[in-house]
Amino acid sequence: MKDSPIPRVVVLFLLVAGVTVFVAARAVRNVGASAATSDWVNHTHAVMIELDGLRTELRLGDGALGAFLQSGDAATLAAAREAETRAADHLEIVQALTAHEPPQRALGQQLEPSFAAWRGAAHALVAARQAGDERAARALREADAAGAALRALLLTIEKLRATALELLSARDTASFLQAQSTRWSVWSGVTVNLFLLVGAGWLIRDDLAARRRAHRALQEANAGLETRVVARTTELAETNMRLAAENLERRWAQQSLAHQLRYQSIIVDSITDLVFVLTKAQSISRVNPAVLQALGQPETAMIGQPLARFVRLPINADEPAAPDPVARALKDGRETCGLAATIEDRLIALRVAVFPLRDGDQVVGGVVVAHVVGSAAPASPQRHRLPRP
């Protein structure tokens, strides 16, 4: 039977939930961005409305000022001053709206000096007209300071309005792109979730079909189960008999090996010559009773000690740099016989033979057999090998 599809279905539903959360978060973010963009658009429209109001009031004020200079009518002067006041209010609002907009701030700051110049020139004309100084009034009209200030002010208003239109266009584009992104996110999420749900349904259907196939296969297997059980039981019985025979043969082989090792130990212990079993590092790993009797030391004091501590192989004076014959025999893997030696601190002469022990092609140790040939003469400052018998 196939593995249970529940983990995969759970993973698919988790993916559906993740996609839904992602789409919702993206939609909320885009809605927030759209709201911010809408606020920007409203702000830009407010700036344009105030600019239009400022321009209108400036033109109304300039027209009323011209009419007052011609007629000297007090009502016309009052209208000019009201237009000036409303223009100042519009200017204040425009500066407040553009204070936090870097593209518009500089232009908004240019409005106030031009407005102050226009208002100053207008007040000077009104003062000259009210004083009846025709010559001063004519000179001021000919200088046209109020007209120049008004044109500069209107030009700045037009630039600021053009900047506002550009910002409005850019923000409209951004709003459209955000709306488009929101639509794409929502539809993409719906499409992905639809595919994931279809995949989950397919997994469930496939699992049900697999379970039906497994049920039929189980019924077919149960039909021939008894025959297979009998055949398997017979096979196991034959295997048990074979294993019992092999176990018996193994015990016989182990007993035979144990007898052989015991016989070998008895043979080594019955040898009257001194037998040292060495490791490859020339440390003593075993001795026979003849060694204990000849050296007069317990076996525990000898195990692990180097052979040279108990058996001295004299150094040839003609070849003082010659290597130890036991080490050379173990290194070369060749038997060496007839070496003259003495027991350390005892005047006992020995005839030594070295036999390497092999494990396959490797020398793993050696056996040193020492035959007592008699007493040795006291050693001189320069030691020589004992003569061969």
mmCIF file of C-alpha atoms in Angstrom, residues 32-267:
data_model
loop_
_atom_site.group_PDB
_atom_site.id
_atom_site.type_symbol
_atom_site.label_atom_id
_atom_site.label_comp_id
_atom_site.label_asym_id
_atom_site.label_seq_id
_atom_site.Cartn_x
_atom_site.Cartn_y
_atom_site.Cartn_z
ATOM 1 C CA GLY A 32 -3.576 51.040 2.161
ATOM 2 C CA ALA A 33 -1.357 52.294 -0.642
ATOM 3 C CA SER A 34 -4.456 53.132 -2.692
ATOM 4 C CA ALA A 35 -5.885 55.056 0.250
ATOM 5 C CA ALA A 36 -2.611 56.940 0.615
ATOM 6 C CA THR A 37 -2.581 57.639 -3.110
ATOM 7 C CA SER A 38 -6.186 58.830 -2.907
ATOM 8 C CA ASP A 39 -5.177 61.181 -0.093
ATOM 9 C CA TRP A 40 -2.326 62.450 -2.278
ATOM 10 C CA VAL A 41 -4.740 63.011 -5.177
ATOM 11 C CA ASN A 42 -7.159 64.882 -2.907
ATOM 12 C CA HIS A 43 -4.267 66.922 -1.570
ATOM 13 C CA THR A 44 -3.142 67.802 -5.105
ATOM 14 C CA HIS A 45 -6.685 68.769 -6.075
ATOM 15 C CA ALA A 46 -6.881 70.957 -2.965
ATOM 16 C CA VAL A 47 -3.634 72.691 -3.971
ATOM 17 C CA MET A 48 -4.985 73.293 -7.491
ATOM 18 C CA ILE A 49 -8.299 74.629 -6.138
ATOM 19 C CA GLU A 50 -6.514 77.041 -3.836
ATOM 20 C CA LEU A 51 -4.208 78.141 -6.666
ATOM 21 C CA ASP A 52 -7.227 78.792 -8.890
ATOM 22 C CA GLY A 53 -8.867 80.764 -6.073
ATOM 23 C CA LEU A 54 -5.680 82.764 -5.510
ATOM 24 C CA ARG A 55 -5.397 83.582 -9.205
ATOM 25 C CA THR A 56 -9.051 84.593 -9.407
ATOM 26 C CA GLU A 57 -8.869 86.853 -6.348
ATOM 27 C CA LEU A 58 -5.659 88.453 -7.629
ATOM 28 C CA ARG A 59 -7.326 89.301 -10.932
ATOM 29 C CA LEU A 60 -10.446 90.556 -9.173
ATOM 30 C CA GLY A 61 -8.362 92.675 -6.840
ATOM 31 C CA ASP A 62 -6.287 94.068 -9.695
ATOM 32 C CA GLY A 63 -9.468 94.926 -11.666
ATOM 33 C CA ALA A 64 -11.072 96.604 -8.631
ATOM 34 C CA LEU A 65 -7.844 98.506 -8.010
ATOM 35 C CA GLY A 66 -7.820 99.819 -11.590
ATOM 36 C CA ALA A 67 -11.468 100.862 -11.314
ATOM 37 C CA PHE A 68 -10.770 102.681 -8.042
ATOM 38 C CA LEU A 69 -7.838 104.550 -9.556
ATOM 39 C CA GLN A 70 -10.119 105.690 -12.375
ATOM 40 C CA SER A 71 -13.206 106.575 -10.342
ATOM 41 C CA GLY A 72 -12.095 106.929 -6.764
ATOM 42 C CA ASP A 73 -15.230 105.056 -5.668
ATOM 43 C CA ALA A 74 -15.082 103.818 -2.057
ATOM 44 C CA ALA A 75 -17.143 100.678 -2.859
ATOM 45 C CA THR A 76 -14.660 99.718 -5.537
ATOM 46 C CA LEU A 77 -11.806 100.165 -3.047
ATOM 47 C CA ALA A 78 -13.639 97.979 -0.529
ATOM 48 C CA ALA A 79 -14.043 95.254 -3.183
ATOM 49 C CA ALA A 80 -10.335 95.479 -3.990
ATOM 50 C CA ARG A 81 -9.428 95.097 -0.328
ATOM 51 C CA GLU A 82 -11.779 92.141 0.134
ATOM 52 C CA ALA A 83 -10.228 90.458 -2.907
ATOM 53 C CA GLU A 84 -6.791 91.130 -1.423
ATOM 54 C CA THR A 85 -7.833 89.569 1.899
ATOM 55 C CA ARG A 86 -9.265 86.482 0.195
ATOM 56 C CA ALA A 87 -6.097 86.195 -1.915
ATOM 57 C CA ALA A 88 -3.987 86.306 1.265
ATOM 58 C CA ASP A 89 -6.122 83.508 2.749
ATOM 59 C CA HIS A 90 -5.670 81.386 -0.374
ATOM 60 C CA LEU A 91 -1.935 82.051 -0.298
ATOM 61 C CA GLU A 92 -1.675 80.952 3.323
ATOM 62 C CA ILE A 93 -3.531 77.705 2.554
ATOM 63 C CA VAL A 94 -1.360 77.042 -0.494
ATOM 64 C CA GLN A 95 1.824 77.459 1.544
ATOM 65 C CA ALA A 96 0.467 75.130 4.229
ATOM 66 C CA LEU A 97 -0.464 72.480 1.649
ATOM 67 C CA THR A 98 2.893 72.638 -0.154
ATOM 68 C CA ALA A 99 5.063 72.778 2.993
ATOM 69 C CA HIS A 100 5.590 68.969 2.994
ATOM 70 C CA GLU A 101 5.820 68.464 -0.768
ATOM 71 C CA PRO A 102 9.459 68.928 -1.907
ATOM 72 C CA PRO A 103 8.578 69.585 -5.602
ATOM 73 C CA GLN A 104 6.074 72.309 -4.621
ATOM 74 C CA ARG A 105 7.673 73.796 -1.505
ATOM 75 C CA ALA A 106 10.167 76.021 -3.361
ATOM 76 C CA LEU A 107 7.505 77.456 -5.668
ATOM 77 C CA GLY A 108 5.120 77.953 -2.763
ATOM 78 C CA GLN A 109 7.785 79.941 -0.917
ATOM 79 C CA GLN A 110 8.220 82.191 -3.986
ATOM 80 C CA LEU A 111 4.554 83.258 -3.860
ATOM 81 C CA GLU A 112 4.777 85.277 -0.669
ATOM 82 C CA PRO A 113 7.481 87.786 -1.812
ATOM 83 C CA SER A 114 5.653 88.407 -5.110
ATOM 84 C CA PHE A 115 2.342 88.800 -3.287
ATOM 85 C CA ALA A 116 3.933 91.211 -0.799
ATOM 86 C CA ALA A 117 5.401 93.254 -3.687
ATOM 87 C CA TRP A 118 2.037 93.427 -5.461
ATOM 88 C CA ARG A 119 0.193 94.383 -2.268
ATOM 89 C CA GLY A 120 2.784 97.051 -1.447
ATOM 90 C CA ALA A 121 2.542 98.568 -4.932
ATOM 91 C CA ALA A 122 -1.292 98.513 -4.762
ATOM 92 C CA HIS A 123 -1.315 100.212 -1.361
ATOM 93 C CA ALA A 124 1.033 102.889 -2.679
ATOM 94 C CA LEU A 125 -1.321 103.562 -5.615
ATOM 95 C CA VAL A 126 -4.335 103.718 -3.304
ATOM 96 C CA ALA A 127 -2.529 106.093 -0.936
ATOM 97 C CA ALA A 128 -1.494 108.380 -3.801
ATOM 98 C CA ARG A 129 -5.053 108.383 -5.203
ATOM 99 C CA GLN A 130 -6.612 109.106 -1.840
ATOM 100 C CA ALA A 131 -4.080 111.948 -1.215
ATOM 101 C CA GLY A 132 -5.013 113.524 -4.565
ATOM 102 C CA ASP A 133 -1.385 113.484 -5.718
ATOM 103 C CA GLU A 134 -1.954 112.954 -9.407
ATOM 104 C CA ARG A 135 1.721 113.298 -10.263
ATOM 105 C CA ALA A 136 2.763 110.519 -7.784
ATOM 106 C CA ALA A 137 -0.112 108.308 -8.885
ATOM 107 C CA ARG A 138 0.835 108.787 -12.538
ATOM 108 C CA ALA A 139 4.485 107.995 -11.788
ATOM 109 C CA LEU A 140 3.481 104.801 -9.955
ATOM 110 C CA ARG A 141 1.216 103.734 -12.820
ATOM 111 C CA GLU A 142 3.948 104.386 -15.332
ATOM 112 C CA ALA A 143 6.461 102.366 -13.242
ATOM 113 C CA ASP A 144 3.848 99.538 -13.241
ATOM 114 C CA ALA A 145 5.324 97.945 -10.090
ATOM 115 C CA ALA A 146 1.961 96.402 -9.224
ATOM 116 C CA GLY A 147 1.563 94.937 -12.717
ATOM 117 C CA ALA A 148 5.081 93.463 -12.732
ATOM 118 C CA ALA A 149 4.552 91.921 -9.288
ATOM 119 C CA LEU A 150 1.172 90.558 -10.386
ATOM 120 C CA ARG A 151 2.631 88.983 -13.546
ATOM 121 C CA ALA A 152 5.448 87.389 -11.554
ATOM 122 C CA LEU A 153 2.906 86.110 -9.066
ATOM 123 C CA LEU A 154 0.659 84.676 -11.784
ATOM 124 C CA LEU A 155 3.665 83.064 -13.489
ATOM 125 C CA THR A 156 4.648 81.350 -10.241
ATOM 126 C CA ILE A 157 1.059 80.206 -9.786
ATOM 127 C CA GLU A 158 1.055 78.693 -13.268
ATOM 128 C CA LYS A 159 4.352 76.857 -12.554
ATOM 129 C CA LEU A 160 3.006 75.551 -9.273
ATOM 130 C CA ARG A 161 -0.204 74.466 -10.955
ATOM 131 C CA ALA A 162 1.795 72.658 -13.683
ATOM 132 C CA THR A 163 3.811 70.870 -10.977
ATOM 133 C CA ALA A 164 0.576 69.879 -9.240
ATOM 134 C CA LEU A 165 -0.788 68.506 -12.535
ATOM 135 C CA GLU A 166 2.387 66.429 -13.005
ATOM 136 C CA LEU A 167 2.097 65.052 -9.466
ATOM 137 C CA LEU A 168 -1.573 64.342 -10.057
ATOM 138 C CA SER A 169 -0.773 62.415 -13.233
ATOM 139 C CA ALA A 170 1.981 60.435 -11.475
ATOM 140 C CA ARG A 171 -0.271 59.627 -8.540
ATOM 141 C CA ASP A 172 -3.106 58.584 -10.827
ATOM 142 C CA THR A 173 -0.681 56.222 -12.576
ATOM 143 C CA ALA A 174 0.509 54.852 -9.223
ATOM 144 C CA SER A 175 -3.089 54.345 -8.119
ATOM 145 C CA PHE A 176 -3.866 52.460 -11.329
ATOM 146 C CA LEU A 177 -0.789 50.248 -10.941
ATOM 147 C CA GLN A 178 -1.680 49.479 -7.340
ATOM 148 C CA ALA A 179 -5.195 48.532 -8.317
ATOM 149 C CA GLN A 180 -3.813 46.386 -11.128
ATOM 150 C CA SER A 181 -1.372 44.727 -8.699
ATOM 151 C CA THR A 182 -4.209 44.030 -6.291
ATOM 152 C CA ARG A 183 -6.251 42.399 -9.037
ATOM 153 C CA TRP A 184 -3.298 40.296 -10.200
ATOM 154 C CA SER A 185 -2.519 39.224 -6.627
ATOM 155 C CA VAL A 186 -6.087 38.197 -5.912
ATOM 156 C CA TRP A 187 -6.581 36.313 -9.169
ATOM 157 C CA SER A 188 -3.168 34.652 -8.940
ATOM 158 C CA GLY A 189 -3.898 33.544 -5.376
ATOM 159 C CA VAL A 190 -7.304 32.182 -6.403
ATOM 160 C CA THR A 191 -5.741 30.279 -9.319
ATOM 161 C CA VAL A 192 -2.939 28.807 -7.187
ATOM 162 C CA ASN A 193 -5.392 27.802 -4.452
ATOM 163 C CA LEU A 194 -7.627 26.183 -7.055
ATOM 164 C CA PHE A 195 -4.733 24.093 -8.380
ATOM 165 C CA LEU A 196 -3.684 23.141 -4.840
ATOM 166 C CA LEU A 197 -7.218 22.068 -3.962
ATOM 167 C CA VAL A 198 -7.414 20.018 -7.170
ATOM 168 C CA GLY A 199 -4.093 18.393 -6.232
ATOM 169 C CA ALA A 200 -5.397 17.565 -2.759
ATOM 170 C CA GLY A 201 -8.521 16.009 -4.275
ATOM 171 C CA TRP A 202 -6.388 13.955 -6.674
ATOM 172 C CA LEU A 203 -4.234 12.693 -3.803
ATOM 173 C CA ILE A 204 -7.289 11.653 -1.823
ATOM 174 C CA ARG A 205 -8.796 9.876 -4.851
ATOM 175 C CA ASP A 206 -5.482 8.152 -5.597
ATOM 176 C CA ASP A 207 -5.212 7.002 -1.982
ATOM 177 C CA LEU A 208 -8.729 5.540 -2.042
ATOM 178 C CA ALA A 209 -7.922 3.670 -5.277
ATOM 179 C CA ALA A 210 -4.657 2.392 -3.732
ATOM 180 C CA ARG A 211 -6.512 1.186 -0.662
ATOM 181 C CA ARG A 212 -9.003 -0.717 -2.836
ATOM 182 C CA ARG A 213 -6.150 -2.337 -4.773
ATOM 183 C CA ALA A 214 -4.393 -3.225 -1.529
ATOM 184 C CA HIS A 215 -7.590 -4.797 -0.183
ATOM 185 C CA ARG A 216 -7.925 -6.989 -3.283
ATOM 186 C CA ALA A 217 -4.256 -7.940 -3.086
ATOM 187 C CA LEU A 218 -4.679 -8.870 0.583
ATOM 188 C CA GLN A 219 -7.613 -11.113 -0.217
ATOM 189 C CA GLU A 220 -5.572 -12.840 -2.930
ATOM 190 C CA ALA A 221 -2.638 -13.227 -0.566
ATOM 191 C CA ASN A 222 -4.838 -14.738 2.169
ATOM 192 C CA ALA A 223 -6.136 -17.305 -0.308
ATOM 193 C CA GLY A 224 -2.631 -18.881 -0.662
ATOM 194 C CA LEU A 225 -1.382 -18.071 2.827
ATOM 195 C CA GLU A 226 -1.836 -21.577 4.269
ATOM 196 C CA THR A 227 0.245 -23.186 1.539
ATOM 197 C CA ARG A 228 3.027 -20.668 2.024
ATOM 198 C CA VAL A 229 2.933 -21.171 5.790
ATOM 199 C CA VAL A 230 3.364 -24.948 5.415
ATOM 200 C CA ALA A 231 6.212 -24.490 2.946
ATOM 201 C CA ARG A 232 7.886 -21.931 5.190
ATOM 202 C CA THR A 233 7.493 -24.168 8.245
ATOM 203 C CA THR A 234 9.159 -27.072 6.417
ATOM 204 C CA GLU A 235 11.970 -24.761 5.292
ATOM 205 C CA LEU A 236 12.493 -23.501 8.822
ATOM 206 C CA ALA A 237 12.601 -27.046 10.188
ATOM 207 C CA GLU A 238 15.273 -28.003 7.654
ATOM 208 C CA THR A 239 17.204 -24.841 8.452
ATOM 209 C CA ASN A 240 17.066 -25.610 12.192
ATOM 210 C CA MET A 241 18.395 -29.116 11.598
ATOM 211 C CA ARG A 242 21.224 -27.760 9.478
ATOM 212 C CA LEU A 243 22.068 -25.103 12.051
ATOM 213 C CA ALA A 244 22.055 -27.695 14.835
ATOM 214 C CA ALA A 245 24.511 -29.830 12.844
ATOM 215 C CA GLU A 246 26.715 -26.824 12.142
ATOM 216 C CA ASN A 247 26.631 -25.851 15.818
ATOM 217 C CA LEU A 248 27.675 -29.347 16.840
ATOM 218 C CA GLU A 249 30.534 -29.310 14.342
ATOM 219 C CA ARG A 250 31.596 -25.863 15.619
ATOM 220 C CA ARG A 251 31.666 -27.117 19.221
ATOM 221 C CA TRP A 252 33.766 -30.100 18.160
ATOM 222 C CA ALA A 253 36.155 -27.778 16.343
ATOM 223 C CA GLN A 254 36.421 -25.473 19.361
ATOM 224 C CA GLN A 255 37.048 -28.407 21.686
ATOM 225 C CA SER A 256 39.677 -29.738 19.300
ATOM 226 C CA LEU A 257 41.349 -26.307 19.161
ATOM 227 C CA ALA A 258 41.260 -26.032 22.969
ATOM 228 C CA HIS A 259 42.856 -29.504 23.302
ATOM 229 C CA GLN A 260 45.463 -28.549 20.749
ATOM 230 C CA LEU A 261 46.294 -25.291 22.562
ATOM 231 C CA ARG A 262 46.504 -27.140 25.882
ATOM 232 C CA TYR A 263 48.781 -29.786 24.360
ATOM 233 C CA GLN A 264 50.969 -27.062 22.871
ATOM 234 C CA SER A 265 51.161 -25.339 26.265
ATOM 235 C CA ILE A 266 52.089 -28.641 27.924
ATOM 236 C CA ILE A 267 54.749 -29.246 25.296
#
